[in-house]
Every structure is written in C-alpha cells, then in structure tokens.
PDB file of C-alpha atoms in Angstrom:
ATOM      1  CA  UNK A 562      23.534  -6.407 -82.116  1.00 54.00           C
ATOM      2  CA  UNK A 563      23.249 -10.232 -83.954  1.00 57.00           C
ATOM      3  CA  UNK A 564      27.007 -10.448 -83.833  1.00 57.00           C
ATOM      4  CA  UNK A 565      27.138 -10.098 -80.062  1.00 52.00           C
ATOM      5  CA  UNK A 566      24.527 -12.221 -79.160  1.00 56.00           C
ATOM      6  CA  UNK A 567      25.318 -14.891 -81.817  1.00 60.00           C
ATOM      7  CA  UNK A 568      29.242 -14.765 -80.017  1.00 59.00           C
ATOM      8  CA  UNK A 569      26.847 -14.772 -75.353  1.00 56.00           C
ATOM      9  CA  UNK A 570      25.235 -18.209 -77.155  1.00 63.00           C
ATOM     10  CA  UNK A 571      27.819 -20.828 -76.167  1.00 64.00           C
ATOM     11  CA  UNK A 572      29.251 -19.004 -72.892  1.00 59.00           C
ATOM     12  CA  UNK A 573      25.094 -18.657 -72.175  1.00 56.00           C
ATOM     13  CA  UNK A 574      24.580 -22.165 -72.745  1.00 61.00           C
ATOM     14  CA  UNK A 575      27.929 -23.377 -70.588  1.00 62.00           C
ATOM     15  CA  UNK A 576      27.039 -21.421 -67.717  1.00 63.00           C
ATOM     16  CA  UNK A 577      23.005 -21.278 -67.332  1.00 65.00           C
ATOM     17  CA  UNK A 578      22.730 -22.768 -64.412  1.00 70.00           C
ATOM     18  CA  UNK A 579      25.495 -20.017 -62.419  1.00 69.00           C
ATOM     19  CA  UNK A 580      23.467 -17.768 -64.031  1.00 66.00           C
ATOM     20  CA  UNK A 581      20.435 -18.405 -62.953  1.00 72.00           C
ATOM     21  CA  UNK A 582      21.419 -19.261 -59.854  1.00 70.00           C
ATOM     22  CA  UNK A 583      22.770 -15.791 -59.087  1.00 69.00           C
ATOM     23  CA  UNK A 584      20.159 -14.312 -60.930  1.00 75.00           C
ATOM     24  CA  UNK A 585      17.571 -15.497 -58.287  1.00 78.00           C
ATOM     25  CA  UNK A 586      20.274 -15.055 -54.919  1.00 72.00           C
ATOM     26  CA  UNK A 587      20.719 -10.866 -56.648  1.00 76.00           C
ATOM     27  CA  UNK A 588      16.504 -10.514 -56.359  1.00 78.00           C
ATOM     28  CA  UNK A 589      16.071 -12.504 -53.562  1.00 82.00           C
ATOM     29  CA  UNK A 590      19.008 -10.204 -51.389  1.00 80.00           C
ATOM     30  CA  UNK A 591      17.294  -6.477 -53.264  1.00 77.00           C
ATOM     31  CA  UNK A 592      13.615  -8.206 -51.830  1.00 81.00           C
ATOM     32  CA  UNK A 593      15.111  -9.395 -48.320  1.00 77.00           C
ATOM     33  CA  UNK A 594      16.191  -5.581 -48.147  1.00 74.00           C
ATOM     34  CA  UNK A 595      12.971  -3.862 -49.868  1.00 78.00           C
ATOM     35  CA  UNK A 596      11.389  -5.656 -46.904  1.00 80.00           C
ATOM     36  CA  UNK A 597      13.774  -4.861 -43.778  1.00 75.00           C
ATOM     37  CA  UNK A 598      14.420  -1.269 -45.323  1.00 72.00           C
ATOM     38  CA  UNK A 599       9.698  -0.661 -45.081  1.00 73.00           C
ATOM     39  CA  UNK A 600       9.212  -2.619 -41.443  1.00 71.00           C
ATOM     40  CA  UNK A 601      12.223   0.088 -40.383  1.00 68.00           C
ATOM     41  CA  UNK A 602      10.575   2.846 -41.020  1.00 57.00           C
ATOM     42  CA  UNK A 603       6.889   1.384 -39.668  1.00 57.00           C
ATOM     43  CA  UNK A 604       6.213   3.541 -36.322  1.00 59.00           C
ATOM     44  CA  UNK A 605       6.058   1.660 -32.947  1.00 58.00           C
ATOM     45  CA  UNK A 606       2.974   1.031 -30.694  1.00 62.00           C
ATOM     46  CA  UNK A 607       3.140   1.359 -27.579  1.00 61.00           C
ATOM     47  CA  UNK A 608       1.885  -1.049 -25.045  1.00 64.00           C
ATOM     48  CA  UNK A 609      -1.860  -0.676 -23.932  1.00 62.00           C
ATOM     49  CA  UNK A 610      -2.289  -1.746 -20.407  1.00 59.00           C
ATOM     50  CA  UNK A 611      -5.207  -4.903 -20.536  1.00 61.00           C
ATOM     51  CA  UNK A 612      -7.759  -4.574 -18.810  1.00 59.00           C
ATOM     52  CA  UNK A 613      -6.661  -7.717 -16.345  1.00 59.00           C
ATOM     53  CA  UNK A 614      -3.071  -6.093 -15.875  1.00 59.00           C
ATOM     54  CA  UNK A 615      -5.175  -2.604 -15.066  1.00 53.00           C
ATOM     55  CA  UNK A 616      -8.293  -4.354 -12.530  1.00 55.00           C
ATOM     56  CA  UNK A 617      -5.271  -6.551 -11.634  1.00 54.00           C
ATOM     57  CA  UNK A 618      -3.026  -3.404 -10.221  1.00 53.00           C
ATOM     58  CA  UNK A 619      -5.625  -1.321  -9.200  1.00 53.00           C
ATOM     59  CA  UNK A 620      -6.991  -4.038  -6.764  1.00 49.00           C
ATOM     60  CA  UNK A 621      -3.611  -4.619  -5.618  1.00 56.00           C
ATOM     61  CA  UNK A 622      -3.422  -0.903  -4.025  1.00 66.00           C
ATOM     62  CA  UNK A 623      -6.153  -0.964  -2.974  1.00 87.00           C
ATOM     63  CA  UNK A 624      -6.015  -3.528  -0.349  1.00 91.00           C
ATOM     64  CA  UNK A 625      -4.390  -3.354   3.294  1.00 92.00           C
ATOM     65  CA  UNK A 626      -3.509  -6.079   6.007  1.00 93.00           C
ATOM     66  CA  UNK A 627      -4.835  -5.801   9.067  1.00 92.00           C
ATOM     67  CA  UNK A 628      -2.584  -8.055  12.452  1.00 92.00           C
ATOM     68  CA  UNK A 629      -5.770  -8.191  14.764  1.00 91.00           C
ATOM     69  CA  UNK A 630      -4.684 -10.594  17.651  1.00 89.00           C
ATOM     70  CA  UNK A 631      -5.421 -11.267  21.372  1.00 88.00           C
ATOM     71  CA  UNK A 632      -9.334 -11.330  23.208  1.00 89.00           C
ATOM     72  CA  UNK A 633     -11.416 -12.704  20.238  1.00 91.00           C
ATOM     73  CA  UNK A 634     -12.259 -15.394  18.622  1.00 91.00           C
ATOM     74  CA  UNK A 635      -9.455 -16.284  15.219  1.00 92.00           C
ATOM     75  CA  UNK A 636      -5.693 -14.012  16.414  1.00 91.00           C
ATOM     76  CA  UNK A 637      -4.462 -13.362  12.532  1.00 92.00           C
ATOM     77  CA  UNK A 638      -3.276 -11.036   9.574  1.00 93.00           C
ATOM     78  CA  UNK A 639      -6.597  -9.652   7.481  1.00 94.00           C
ATOM     79  CA  UNK A 640      -6.870  -8.374   3.852  1.00 93.00           C
ATOM     80  CA  UNK A 641      -8.793  -5.974   3.887  1.00 92.00           C
ATOM     81  CA  UNK A 642     -10.363  -3.269   2.122  1.00 92.00           C
ATOM     82  CA  UNK A 643      -8.381   0.312   1.752  1.00 90.00           C
ATOM     83  CA  UNK A 644     -11.136   2.585   3.833  1.00 89.00           C
ATOM     84  CA  UNK A 645     -12.337  -0.224   6.104  1.00 91.00           C
ATOM     85  CA  UNK A 646     -13.317   0.251   9.102  1.00 92.00           C
ATOM     86  CA  UNK A 647     -11.996  -2.265  12.684  1.00 92.00           C
ATOM     87  CA  UNK A 648     -15.410  -2.848  12.750  1.00 91.00           C
ATOM     88  CA  UNK A 649     -15.219  -4.638   9.640  1.00 93.00           C
ATOM     89  CA  UNK A 650     -11.683  -7.169  10.148  1.00 93.00           C
ATOM     90  CA  UNK A 651     -13.579  -7.055  13.491  1.00 92.00           C
ATOM     91  CA  UNK A 652     -16.918  -9.249  12.465  1.00 92.00           C
ATOM     92  CA  UNK A 653     -13.878 -11.506   9.713  1.00 92.00           C
ATOM     93  CA  UNK A 654     -11.733 -11.380  12.989  1.00 92.00           C
ATOM     94  CA  UNK A 655     -15.743 -13.888  14.524  1.00 91.00           C
ATOM     95  CA  UNK A 656     -15.998 -10.885  16.840  1.00 90.00           C
ATOM     96  CA  UNK A 657     -14.585 -10.496  20.571  1.00 90.00           C
ATOM     97  CA  UNK A 658     -13.865 -14.127  22.536  1.00 89.00           C
ATOM     98  CA  UNK A 659     -15.823 -14.821  26.031  1.00 88.00           C
ATOM     99  CA  UNK A 660     -12.632 -13.790  27.734  1.00 88.00           C
ATOM    100  CA  UNK A 661     -12.551  -9.739  26.056  1.00 88.00           C
ATOM    101  CA  UNK A 662     -13.064  -6.883  28.756  1.00 88.00           C
ATOM    102  CA  UNK A 663     -16.404  -5.885  26.887  1.00 87.00           C
ATOM    103  CA  UNK A 664     -16.786  -2.724  29.108  1.00 88.00           C
ATOM    104  CA  UNK A 665     -13.061  -2.146  28.539  1.00 87.00           C
ATOM    105  CA  UNK A 666     -13.224  -2.277  24.800  1.00 87.00           C
ATOM    106  CA  UNK A 667     -16.335  -0.088  24.526  1.00 86.00           C
ATOM    107  CA  UNK A 668     -14.812   2.581  25.437  1.00 84.00           C
ATOM    108  CA  UNK A 669     -11.231   2.556  24.296  1.00 86.00           C
ATOM    109  CA  UNK A 670     -12.352   1.543  20.725  1.00 87.00           C
ATOM    110  CA  UNK A 671     -13.457   3.203  17.757  1.00 90.00           C
ATOM    111  CA  UNK A 672     -15.458   0.904  15.839  1.00 88.00           C
ATOM    112  CA  UNK A 673     -15.548   3.789  12.968  1.00 89.00           C
ATOM    113  CA  UNK A 674     -11.739   4.007  12.987  1.00 89.00           C
ATOM    114  CA  UNK A 675     -10.325   3.802   9.055  1.00 89.00           C
ATOM    115  CA  UNK A 676      -7.718   1.364   9.545  1.00 90.00           C
ATOM    116  CA  UNK A 677      -4.124   2.072   7.472  1.00 89.00           C
ATOM    117  CA  UNK A 678      -2.070  -0.919   6.314  1.00 89.00           C
ATOM    118  CA  UNK A 679       0.080  -2.442   8.387  1.00 87.00           C
ATOM    119  CA  UNK A 680      -1.609  -1.762  11.292  1.00 89.00           C
ATOM    120  CA  UNK A 681      -1.278  -3.796  14.709  1.00 88.00           C
ATOM    121  CA  UNK A 682      -4.278  -4.375  17.294  1.00 90.00           C
ATOM    122  CA  UNK A 683      -4.205  -5.861  19.941  1.00 89.00           C
ATOM    123  CA  UNK A 684      -7.823  -6.801  22.104  1.00 90.00           C
ATOM    124  CA  UNK A 685      -7.222  -7.193  25.374  1.00 89.00           C
ATOM    125  CA  UNK A 686      -8.725  -9.789  28.335  1.00 86.00           C
ATOM    126  CA  UNK A 687     -10.788  -8.854  31.186  1.00 86.00           C
ATOM    127  CA  UNK A 688      -7.644 -10.364  33.007  1.00 84.00           C
ATOM    128  CA  UNK A 689      -4.783  -8.745  31.520  1.00 81.00           C
ATOM    129  CA  UNK A 690      -6.819  -4.453  32.335  1.00 79.00           C
ATOM    130  CA  UNK A 691      -7.612  -5.885  35.954  1.00 75.00           C
ATOM    131  CA  UNK A 692      -6.081  -4.404  38.663  1.00 57.00           C
ATOM    132  CA  UNK A 693      -3.835  -2.809  35.613  1.00 52.00           C
ATOM    133  CA  UNK A 694      -2.568   0.103  34.672  1.00 48.00           C
ATOM    134  CA  UNK A 695      -3.352   0.369  30.747  1.00 51.00           C
ATOM    135  CA  UNK A 696      -1.966   2.856  28.528  1.00 50.00           C
ATOM    136  CA  UNK A 697      -4.144   4.117  25.851  1.00 51.00           C
ATOM    137  CA  UNK A 698      -3.080   4.504  22.093  1.00 49.00           C
ATOM    138  CA  UNK A 699      -4.630   4.752  18.897  1.00 46.00           C
ATOM    139  CA  UNK A 700      -4.427   0.728  18.376  1.00 46.00           C
ATOM    140  CA  UNK A 701      -5.424  -0.566  21.691  1.00 48.00           C
ATOM    141  CA  UNK A 702      -3.647  -0.827  24.755  1.00 49.00           C
ATOM    142  CA  UNK A 703      -0.187  -0.904  26.206  1.00 48.00           C
ATOM    143  CA  UNK A 704       0.929  -2.329  29.596  1.00 44.00           C
ATOM    144  CA  UNK A 705       4.172  -1.778  30.791  1.00 41.00           C
ATOM    145  CA  UNK A 706       4.551  -5.335  32.126  1.00 36.00           C
ATOM    146  CA  UNK A 707       3.697  -7.201  28.994  1.00 38.00           C
ATOM    147  CA  UNK A 708       5.183  -4.858  26.220  1.00 38.00           C
ATOM    148  CA  UNK A 709       2.279  -5.828  24.553  1.00 37.00           C
ATOM    149  CA  UNK A 710       2.683  -2.699  21.503  1.00 38.00           C
ATOM    150  CA  UNK A 711       6.297  -1.757  22.463  1.00 40.00           C
ATOM    151  CA  UNK A 712       7.378   1.922  22.396  1.00 40.00           C
ATOM    152  CA  UNK A 713       6.744   1.910  18.320  1.00 45.00           C
ATOM    153  CA  UNK A 714       3.069   2.959  18.830  1.00 72.00           C
ATOM    154  CA  UNK A 715       2.029   6.252  18.004  1.00 84.00           C
ATOM    155  CA  UNK A 716      -1.324   7.893  19.384  1.00 88.00           C
ATOM    156  CA  UNK A 717      -4.061   9.807  16.509  1.00 89.00           C
ATOM    157  CA  UNK A 718      -4.789  13.209  16.691  1.00 90.00           C
ATOM    158  CA  UNK A 719      -7.296  13.499  14.391  1.00 87.00           C
ATOM    159  CA  UNK A 720      -9.067   9.961  14.982  1.00 86.00           C
ATOM    160  CA  UNK A 721      -7.714   9.004  19.140  1.00 85.00           C
ATOM    161  CA  UNK A 722      -9.960   9.360  21.652  1.00 87.00           C
ATOM    162  CA  UNK A 723     -10.149  11.709  24.767  1.00 86.00           C
ATOM    163  CA  UNK A 724      -8.672   9.249  26.878  1.00 86.00           C
ATOM    164  CA  UNK A 725      -5.936   8.242  23.985  1.00 87.00           C
ATOM    165  CA  UNK A 726      -5.160  11.261  24.662  1.00 89.00           C
ATOM    166  CA  UNK A 727      -5.179  11.552  28.007  1.00 85.00           C
ATOM    167  CA  UNK A 728      -2.163   9.022  28.342  1.00 86.00           C
ATOM    168  CA  UNK A 729       0.425  11.606  26.546  1.00 87.00           C
ATOM    169  CA  UNK A 730       3.064  13.395  28.617  1.00 86.00           C
ATOM    170  CA  UNK A 731       1.310  16.808  29.419  1.00 85.00           C
ATOM    171  CA  UNK A 732      -1.533  16.263  28.053  1.00 87.00           C
ATOM    172  CA  UNK A 733      -4.401  16.696  30.413  1.00 85.00           C
ATOM    173  CA  UNK A 734      -8.113  16.018  30.077  1.00 87.00           C
ATOM    174  CA  UNK A 735      -8.382  19.692  29.437  1.00 88.00           C
ATOM    175  CA  UNK A 736      -6.047  20.095  27.767  1.00 89.00           C
ATOM    176  CA  UNK A 737      -7.164  16.454  25.818  1.00 90.00           C
ATOM    177  CA  UNK A 738     -10.582  17.707  25.146  1.00 90.00           C
ATOM    178  CA  UNK A 739      -8.769  21.591  23.268  1.00 90.00           C
ATOM    179  CA  UNK A 740      -6.619  18.803  21.170  1.00 90.00           C
ATOM    180  CA  UNK A 741     -10.435  17.034  20.428  1.00 90.00           C
ATOM    181  CA  UNK A 742     -12.385  20.638  19.583  1.00 90.00           C
ATOM    182  CA  UNK A 743      -9.625  22.163  17.362  1.00 89.00           C
ATOM    183  CA  UNK A 744      -9.214  18.883  14.655  1.00 87.00           C
ATOM    184  CA  UNK A 745      -9.170  18.381  11.881  1.00 89.00           C
ATOM    185  CA  UNK A 746      -4.789  18.490  12.109  1.00 88.00           C
ATOM    186  CA  UNK A 747      -3.074  17.976   8.150  1.00 89.00           C
ATOM    187  CA  UNK A 748       0.036  18.038  10.731  1.00 89.00           C
ATOM    188  CA  UNK A 749       1.718  17.700  14.563  1.00 89.00           C
ATOM    189  CA  UNK A 750       3.292  21.193  14.236  1.00 90.00           C
ATOM    190  CA  UNK A 751      -0.439  21.961  13.625  1.00 90.00           C
ATOM    191  CA  UNK A 752      -1.129  21.636  16.858  1.00 91.00           C
ATOM    192  CA  UNK A 753       1.517  24.788  18.358  1.00 91.00           C
ATOM    193  CA  UNK A 754      -0.332  26.306  15.691  1.00 90.00           C
ATOM    194  CA  UNK A 755      -4.105  25.979  16.380  1.00 89.00           C
ATOM    195  CA  UNK A 756      -2.267  26.361  20.256  1.00 89.00           C
ATOM    196  CA  UNK A 757      -3.807  23.399  20.998  1.00 90.00           C
ATOM    197  CA  UNK A 758      -0.918  22.352  23.708  1.00 90.00           C
ATOM    198  CA  UNK A 759       2.459  24.578  23.919  1.00 89.00           C
ATOM    199  CA  UNK A 760       5.851  24.469  22.718  1.00 89.00           C
ATOM    200  CA  UNK A 761       7.398  23.071  26.269  1.00 87.00           C
ATOM    201  CA  UNK A 762       4.515  20.029  26.038  1.00 88.00           C
ATOM    202  CA  UNK A 763       4.446  20.048  22.239  1.00 91.00           C
ATOM    203  CA  UNK A 764       8.365  18.602  22.674  1.00 90.00           C
ATOM    204  CA  UNK A 765       7.269  15.615  25.264  1.00 87.00           C
ATOM    205  CA  UNK A 766       4.953  14.578  22.081  1.00 89.00           C
ATOM    206  CA  UNK A 767       5.444  15.606  19.258  1.00 88.00           C
ATOM    207  CA  UNK A 768       7.257  12.061  18.395  1.00 88.00           C
ATOM    208  CA  UNK A 769       5.109  10.077  20.133  1.00 89.00           C
ATOM    209  CA  UNK A 770       1.217  11.648  17.862  1.00 90.00           C
ATOM    210  CA  UNK A 771       0.696  11.017  14.943  1.00 88.00           C
ATOM    211  CA  UNK A 772      -1.865  12.697  12.227  1.00 84.00           C
TER     212      UNK A 772
END
C-alpha cells in the first residue's frame, strides 16, 4: 500500500489544484441534482382565491345596469344592486321632472318591480301622453309615431299590469285579468297549460311576451 501512496505523491503534487477543482465541481453537481429531485417530489399547492378576489367577483355579479331616461331629473345609465326596484333607480335619478305626466306614471308604472340587467326605462312627459295613443310594456311606453322603445321590448306576464297585458294583440281586459289571476308562470307556455289564453291568441303574442 505504501508503494501506491509513494507512486501517487508526484501526481498529486503536480495536479493537486486540478483534482481539487474537479472534486468540488462533482460535489456541486451531485448536490444540485439532489435538490432538483427533492423539489420535483413536493406537491403543488392549488392556488387559493384571496378574500379580495372573492369579494371582487361577488360585487361584479351583484351589479346590474339600467338605462333610465325621459321626464326625470337626471337621465343616465345607472349601476345598481341586483334585486333593486324601480323606486330605487328613480331615487338615484332625482325623481320625476316637472314636465312628467305623474298621473300616467302612477297608473302604469310599478315602483315595486324588480329590475333586470340592461333594461331601458322611459318616462313620458305630459306633452307626449296628451292626445297620443301609447302602447304600454314592462319598461315604460311605446308611441308608434315616436318609436321610442322599438319593437324589441316585451311584456312580462308575471309582473305586467292589466293595462300592459291589454295592449297585446287578442288580449282584452277580461283575458288580461285571467292571465294575472293564474300567475306565476315558469314559462310562456304556461299560458296554454293554465288555459289563460287560447292557442290562436298565444301564437299572436308569444314573441311579444317574456318572464
């Protein structure tokens, strides 16, 4: 064994630095490999939504936008809480303006109605209601000569007033009362299922009503 040690001494003396560097590099490589393997085995923790993210999502889902215009103090698109009623958004708008037809409004608008996202509500003035034939719907009124609300507005058979239902083709006061009497409806086809209207009338109004 002594002869081996003696024979290696000259080599060690000559290449001592090189051998030391190779040894250190090998140790670093081994340690790095062990760290990599250990990290690969660690379970990945799922991202837990923070309280702020949850609150932000909830807030966005609980807001709706209503386009309110006409004879009110401040016409605008209002951001309100889901489940808000017509009375709530009217307060934000500053109430009815001086030229509003208050009698017409009181008869045809339901302040307790729960609003839906993207509704457009128009409040007519006294000049607009005077001497004009107005067609009611769930969001306000439509004057054929002014075409204010357009043909896309529909009457809600669950919340529409008798006057609103009476504007539908083939629906008179008697049928409108019957529709109100057998509420609520889960689909527009319930008008037939509950025998509120006949099939011929239903075909006329099915594209003009909603829930």
